[in-house]
Short mmCIF file of C-alpha atoms in Angstrom, two decimals:
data_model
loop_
_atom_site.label_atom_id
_atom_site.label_comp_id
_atom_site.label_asym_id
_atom_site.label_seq_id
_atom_site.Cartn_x
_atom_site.Cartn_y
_atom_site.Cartn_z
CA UNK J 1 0.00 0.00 0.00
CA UNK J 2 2.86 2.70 1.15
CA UNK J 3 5.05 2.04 -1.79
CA UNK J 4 2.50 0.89 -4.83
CA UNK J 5 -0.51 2.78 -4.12
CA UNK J 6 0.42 5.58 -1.06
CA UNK J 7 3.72 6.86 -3.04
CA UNK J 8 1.66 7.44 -7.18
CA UNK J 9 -1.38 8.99 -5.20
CA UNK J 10 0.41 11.54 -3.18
CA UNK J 11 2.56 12.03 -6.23
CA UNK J 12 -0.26 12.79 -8.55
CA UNK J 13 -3.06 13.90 -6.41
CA UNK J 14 -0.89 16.12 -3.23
CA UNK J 15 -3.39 15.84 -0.82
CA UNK J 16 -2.89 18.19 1.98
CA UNK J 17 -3.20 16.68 5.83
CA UNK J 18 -3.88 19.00 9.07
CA UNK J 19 -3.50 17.28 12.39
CA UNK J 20 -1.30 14.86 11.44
CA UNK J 21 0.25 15.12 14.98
CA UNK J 22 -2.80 14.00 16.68
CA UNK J 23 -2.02 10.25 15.51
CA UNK J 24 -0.47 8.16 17.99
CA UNK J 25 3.29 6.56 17.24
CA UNK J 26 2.34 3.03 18.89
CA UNK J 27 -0.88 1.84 19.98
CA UNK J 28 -4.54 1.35 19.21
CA UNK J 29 -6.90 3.85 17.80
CA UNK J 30 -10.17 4.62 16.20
CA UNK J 31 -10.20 6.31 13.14
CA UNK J 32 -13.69 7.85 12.63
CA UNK J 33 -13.90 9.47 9.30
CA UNK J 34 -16.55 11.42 7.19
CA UNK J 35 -17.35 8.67 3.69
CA UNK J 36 -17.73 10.90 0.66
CA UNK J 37 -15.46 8.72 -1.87
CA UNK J 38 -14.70 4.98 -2.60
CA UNK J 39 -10.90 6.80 -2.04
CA UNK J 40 -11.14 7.67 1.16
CA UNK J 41 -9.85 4.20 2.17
CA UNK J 42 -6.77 4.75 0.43
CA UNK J 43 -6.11 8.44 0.83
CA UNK J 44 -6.00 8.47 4.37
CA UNK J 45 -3.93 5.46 4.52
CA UNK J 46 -1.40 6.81 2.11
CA UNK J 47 -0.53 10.18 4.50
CA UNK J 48 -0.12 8.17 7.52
CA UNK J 49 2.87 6.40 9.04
CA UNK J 50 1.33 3.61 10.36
CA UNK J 51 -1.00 0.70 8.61
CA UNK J 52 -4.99 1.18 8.85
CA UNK J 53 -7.24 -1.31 8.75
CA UNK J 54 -10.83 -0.58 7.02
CA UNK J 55 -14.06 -3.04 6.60
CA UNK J 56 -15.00 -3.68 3.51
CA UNK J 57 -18.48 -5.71 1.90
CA UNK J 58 -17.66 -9.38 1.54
CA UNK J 59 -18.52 -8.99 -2.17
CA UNK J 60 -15.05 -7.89 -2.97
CA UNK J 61 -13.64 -10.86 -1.94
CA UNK J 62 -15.68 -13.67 -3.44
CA UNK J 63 -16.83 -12.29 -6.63
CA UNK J 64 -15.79 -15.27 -9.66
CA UNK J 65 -13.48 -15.08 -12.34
CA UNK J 66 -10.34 -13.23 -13.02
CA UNK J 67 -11.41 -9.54 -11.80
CA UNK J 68 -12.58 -10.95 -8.92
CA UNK J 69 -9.71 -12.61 -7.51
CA UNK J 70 -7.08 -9.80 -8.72
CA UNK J 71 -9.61 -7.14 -6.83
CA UNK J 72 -9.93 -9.70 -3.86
CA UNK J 73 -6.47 -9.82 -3.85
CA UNK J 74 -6.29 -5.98 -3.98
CA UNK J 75 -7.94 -5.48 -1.15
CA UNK J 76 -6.46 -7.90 1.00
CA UNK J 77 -2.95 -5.93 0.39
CA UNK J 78 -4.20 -2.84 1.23
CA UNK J 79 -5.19 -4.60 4.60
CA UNK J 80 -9.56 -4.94 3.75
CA UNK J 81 -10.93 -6.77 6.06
CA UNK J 82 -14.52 -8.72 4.43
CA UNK J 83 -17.60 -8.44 6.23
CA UNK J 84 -20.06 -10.68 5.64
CA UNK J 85 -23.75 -8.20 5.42
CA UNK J 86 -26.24 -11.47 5.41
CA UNK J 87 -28.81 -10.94 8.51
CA UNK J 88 -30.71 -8.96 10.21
CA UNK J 89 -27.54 -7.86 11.84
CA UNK J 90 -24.67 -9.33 10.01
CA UNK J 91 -22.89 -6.55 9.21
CA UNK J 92 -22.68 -4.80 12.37
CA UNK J 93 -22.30 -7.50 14.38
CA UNK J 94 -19.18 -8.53 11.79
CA UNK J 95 -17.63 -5.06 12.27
CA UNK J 96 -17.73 -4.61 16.01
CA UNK J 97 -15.56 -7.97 15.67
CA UNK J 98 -12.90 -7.22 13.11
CA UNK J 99 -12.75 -4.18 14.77
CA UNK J 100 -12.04 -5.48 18.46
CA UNK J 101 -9.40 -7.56 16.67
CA UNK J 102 -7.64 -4.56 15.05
CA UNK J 103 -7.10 -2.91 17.92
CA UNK J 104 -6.34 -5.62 20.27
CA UNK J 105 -3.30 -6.28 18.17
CA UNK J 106 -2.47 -2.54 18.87
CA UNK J 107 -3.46 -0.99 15.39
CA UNK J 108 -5.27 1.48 14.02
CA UNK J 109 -8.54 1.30 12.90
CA UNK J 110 -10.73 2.91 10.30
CA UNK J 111 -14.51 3.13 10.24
CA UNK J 112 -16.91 5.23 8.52
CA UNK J 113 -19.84 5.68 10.91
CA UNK J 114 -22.22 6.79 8.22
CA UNK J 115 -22.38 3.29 7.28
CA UNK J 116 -22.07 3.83 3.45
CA UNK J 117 -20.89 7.22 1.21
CA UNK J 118 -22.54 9.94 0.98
CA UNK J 119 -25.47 10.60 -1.69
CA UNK J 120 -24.72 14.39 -2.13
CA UNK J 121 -21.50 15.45 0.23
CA UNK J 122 -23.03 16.26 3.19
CA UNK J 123 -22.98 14.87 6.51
CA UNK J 124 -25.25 12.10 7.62
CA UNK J 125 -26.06 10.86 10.80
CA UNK J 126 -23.69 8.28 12.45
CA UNK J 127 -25.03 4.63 13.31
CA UNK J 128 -24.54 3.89 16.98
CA UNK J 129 -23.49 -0.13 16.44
CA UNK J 130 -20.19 -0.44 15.18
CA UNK J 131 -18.05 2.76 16.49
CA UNK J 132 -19.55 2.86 19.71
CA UNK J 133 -19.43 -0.51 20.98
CA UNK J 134 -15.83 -1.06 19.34
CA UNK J 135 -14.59 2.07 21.46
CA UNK J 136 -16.55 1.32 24.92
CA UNK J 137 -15.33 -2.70 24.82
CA UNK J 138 -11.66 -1.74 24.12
CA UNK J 139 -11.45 1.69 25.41
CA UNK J 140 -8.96 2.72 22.23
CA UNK J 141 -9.70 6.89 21.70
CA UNK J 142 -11.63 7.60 18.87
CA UNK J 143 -10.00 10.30 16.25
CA UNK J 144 -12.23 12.08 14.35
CA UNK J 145 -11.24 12.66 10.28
CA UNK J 146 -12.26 14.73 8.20
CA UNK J 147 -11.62 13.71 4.02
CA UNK J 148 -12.36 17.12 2.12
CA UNK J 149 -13.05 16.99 -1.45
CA UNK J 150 -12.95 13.43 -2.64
CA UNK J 151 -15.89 12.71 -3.72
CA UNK J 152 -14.81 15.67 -6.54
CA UNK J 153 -11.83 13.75 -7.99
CA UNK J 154 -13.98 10.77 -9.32
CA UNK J 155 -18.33 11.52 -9.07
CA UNK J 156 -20.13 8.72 -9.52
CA UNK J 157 -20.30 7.68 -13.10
CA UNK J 158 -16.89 9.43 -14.22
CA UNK J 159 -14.10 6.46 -15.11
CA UNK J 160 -11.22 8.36 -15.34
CA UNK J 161 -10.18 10.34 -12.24
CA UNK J 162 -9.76 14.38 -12.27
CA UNK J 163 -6.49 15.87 -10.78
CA UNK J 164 -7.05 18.03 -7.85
CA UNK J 165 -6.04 18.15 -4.47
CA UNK J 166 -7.80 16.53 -1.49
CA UNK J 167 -7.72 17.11 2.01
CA UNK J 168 -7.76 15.22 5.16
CA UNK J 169 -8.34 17.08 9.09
CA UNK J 170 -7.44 14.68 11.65
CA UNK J 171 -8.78 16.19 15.38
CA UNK J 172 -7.64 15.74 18.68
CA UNK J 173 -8.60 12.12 20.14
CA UNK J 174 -11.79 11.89 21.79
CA UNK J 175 -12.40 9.86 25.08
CA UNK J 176 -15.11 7.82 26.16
CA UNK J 177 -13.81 5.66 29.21
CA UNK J 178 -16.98 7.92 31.62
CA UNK J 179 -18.99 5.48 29.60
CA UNK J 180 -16.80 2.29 30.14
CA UNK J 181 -19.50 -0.57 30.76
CA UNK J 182 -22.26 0.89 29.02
CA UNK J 183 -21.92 -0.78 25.76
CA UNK J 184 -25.49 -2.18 26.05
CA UNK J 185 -27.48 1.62 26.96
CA UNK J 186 -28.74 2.71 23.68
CA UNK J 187 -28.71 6.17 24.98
CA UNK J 188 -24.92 6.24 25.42
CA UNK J 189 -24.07 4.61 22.67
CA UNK J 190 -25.95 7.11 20.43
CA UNK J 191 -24.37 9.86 22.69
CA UNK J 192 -20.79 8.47 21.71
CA UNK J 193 -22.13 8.57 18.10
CA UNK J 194 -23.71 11.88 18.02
CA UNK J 195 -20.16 13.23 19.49
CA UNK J 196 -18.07 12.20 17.48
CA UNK J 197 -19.86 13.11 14.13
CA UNK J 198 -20.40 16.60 15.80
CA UNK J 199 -16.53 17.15 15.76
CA UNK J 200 -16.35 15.51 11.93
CA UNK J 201 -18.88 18.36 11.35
CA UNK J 202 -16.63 20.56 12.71
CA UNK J 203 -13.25 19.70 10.89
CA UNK J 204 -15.18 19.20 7.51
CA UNK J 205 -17.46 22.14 7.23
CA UNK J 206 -20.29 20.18 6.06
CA UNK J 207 -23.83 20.83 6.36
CA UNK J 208 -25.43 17.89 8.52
CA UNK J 209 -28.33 15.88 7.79
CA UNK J 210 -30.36 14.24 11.01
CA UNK J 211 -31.04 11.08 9.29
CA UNK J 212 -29.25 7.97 7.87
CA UNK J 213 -27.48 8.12 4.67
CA UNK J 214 -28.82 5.16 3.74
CA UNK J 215 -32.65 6.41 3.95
CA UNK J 216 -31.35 9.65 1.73
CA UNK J 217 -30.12 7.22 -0.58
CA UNK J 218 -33.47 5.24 -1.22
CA UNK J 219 -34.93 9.12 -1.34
CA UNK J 220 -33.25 9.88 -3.96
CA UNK J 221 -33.65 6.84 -5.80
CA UNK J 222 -37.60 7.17 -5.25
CA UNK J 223 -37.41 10.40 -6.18
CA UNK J 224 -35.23 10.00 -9.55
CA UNK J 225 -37.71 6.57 -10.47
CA UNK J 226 -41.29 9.28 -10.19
CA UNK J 227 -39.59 11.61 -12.42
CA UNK J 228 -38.41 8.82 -14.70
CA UNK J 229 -41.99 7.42 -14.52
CA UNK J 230 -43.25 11.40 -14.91
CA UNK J 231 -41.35 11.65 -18.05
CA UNK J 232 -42.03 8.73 -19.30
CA UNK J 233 -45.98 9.57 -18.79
CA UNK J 234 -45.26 12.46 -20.07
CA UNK J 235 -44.06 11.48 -23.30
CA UNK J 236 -46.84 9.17 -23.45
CA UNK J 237 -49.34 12.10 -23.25
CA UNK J 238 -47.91 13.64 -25.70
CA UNK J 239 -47.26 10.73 -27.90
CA UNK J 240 -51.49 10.58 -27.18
CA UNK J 241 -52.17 13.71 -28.21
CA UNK J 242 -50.56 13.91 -31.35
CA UNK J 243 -52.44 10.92 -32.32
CA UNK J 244 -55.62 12.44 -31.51
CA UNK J 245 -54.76 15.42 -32.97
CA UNK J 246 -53.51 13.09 -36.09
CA UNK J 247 -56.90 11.63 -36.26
CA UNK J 248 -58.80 14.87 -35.81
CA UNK J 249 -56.70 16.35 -38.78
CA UNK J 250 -57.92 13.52 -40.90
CA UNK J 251 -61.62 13.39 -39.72
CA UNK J 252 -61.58 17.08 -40.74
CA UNK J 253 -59.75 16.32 -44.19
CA UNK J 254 -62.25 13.72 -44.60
CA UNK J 255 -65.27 15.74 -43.84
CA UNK J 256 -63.61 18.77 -46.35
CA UNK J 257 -63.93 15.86 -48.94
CA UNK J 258 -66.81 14.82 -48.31
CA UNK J 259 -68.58 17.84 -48.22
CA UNK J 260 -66.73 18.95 -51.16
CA UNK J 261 -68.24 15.74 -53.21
CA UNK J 262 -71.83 16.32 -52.07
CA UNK J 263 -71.81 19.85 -53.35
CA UNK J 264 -70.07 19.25 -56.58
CA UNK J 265 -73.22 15.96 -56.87
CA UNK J 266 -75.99 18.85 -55.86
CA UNK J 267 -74.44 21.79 -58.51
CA UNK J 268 -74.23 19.08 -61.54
#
């Protein structure tokens, strides 16, 4: 990752990194980060000194055939761990594992407590599972990041990626243990949550959203399929109404010619 990923993207990209100091030498930690690109799991990694371990969907590692196993094997050297998102509760439950693994063995470790990217660059509210109970049941300090810009150097849709230079914040560590052994109170755990995106709001400047990114997402995907379906109807009318207005045209011609014939009958 350092040398055949980390080295080309801060060559070509220059991303610019405040707080840099607030990273521990040794140790675990909780990175908590802001999701608003598919290269925020590599940007991050690539200013930092030390290895971080993301989650990442189980898909990437058991899709068939050729592209599958070179990106399974991609991801596995950039130090992806798969979680498995069958059940109810699958994928949480899988992440506050992996997670409690990380930084048992003293590492650092990224999450994304949005849960998935961001439909439109602003901030979304945290989920309480994963980042809360991985910080109260190892007591690591939870960082707060802040990725600026990368969701502008490839949009969704775009193949090829546009030159321009991100930036990551990185705040002071955030502590939690006056909630040590209260893992299992929803309250605290969406306290923790509510915290810690609070000070990503902060470093990132974006506007926040009170509700899951994931219920914005099927929003706008409702909302883009009714004015697909609008459009479509729409074209339908008027598809309609020429027709009718076709057919009207034609009665009229007909009439003209019909009238025309019983006139030129009557004068002969």
């Amino acid at each position: 990752m350092k040398v055949a990923i980390g080295g080309p993207l801060k060559v070509a990209f220059r991303p610019w990194v405040d707080g840099l100091e607030n990273i521990p030498a040794e140790g675990p930690a909780i990175l908590a980060s802001n999701h608003l690109s598919f290269s925020d799991s590599f940007f991050l990694p690539a200013v930092l000194d030390r290895k971080v371990t993301f989650i990442a969907k189980a898909e990437y590692f058991t899709t068939p055939g050729v592209k599958g196993r070179l990106t399974a094997a991609f991801f596995k050297g950039v130090g992806q761990l798969p979680v498995d998102r069958s059940g109810a509760r699958g994928a949480g439950e899988a992440a506050v594992k992996s997670g409690i693994e990380v930084l048992e063995r003293g590492e650092l470790f990224g999450i994304y407590p949005e849960g998935t990217r961001s439909p439109d660059g602003r901030l979304y509210r945290g989920k309480p599972g994963g980042l809360a109970r991985v910080a109260l049941a190892t007591g690591a300090p939870v960082i707060p990041v802040a990725m600026i810009d990368t969701e502008k150097i490839q949009p969704p849709g775009k193949v090829m990626p546009k030159l321009m230079r991100p930036g990551i914040r990185i705040g002071e560590p955030l502590d939690f243990s006056r909630y040590q052994g209260m893992e299992h109170d929803r309250f605290v755990l969406r306290a923790l949550t509510d915290e810690v995106m609070y000070e990503i709001m902060k470093l990132s400047g974006q506007e926040y959203v009170d509700m899951y990114a994931t219920a914005a997402k099927r929003q706008i995907a409702d909302a883009a399929k009714a004015e697909r379906e609008a459009e479509k109807a729409a074209k339908a009318a008027l598809v309609q109404a020429a027709k009718e207005q076709a057919a009207a045209d034609q009665a009229a011609v007909d009439q003209a010619a019909k009238d025309q014939a019983e006139k030129e009958k009557t004068e002969s």
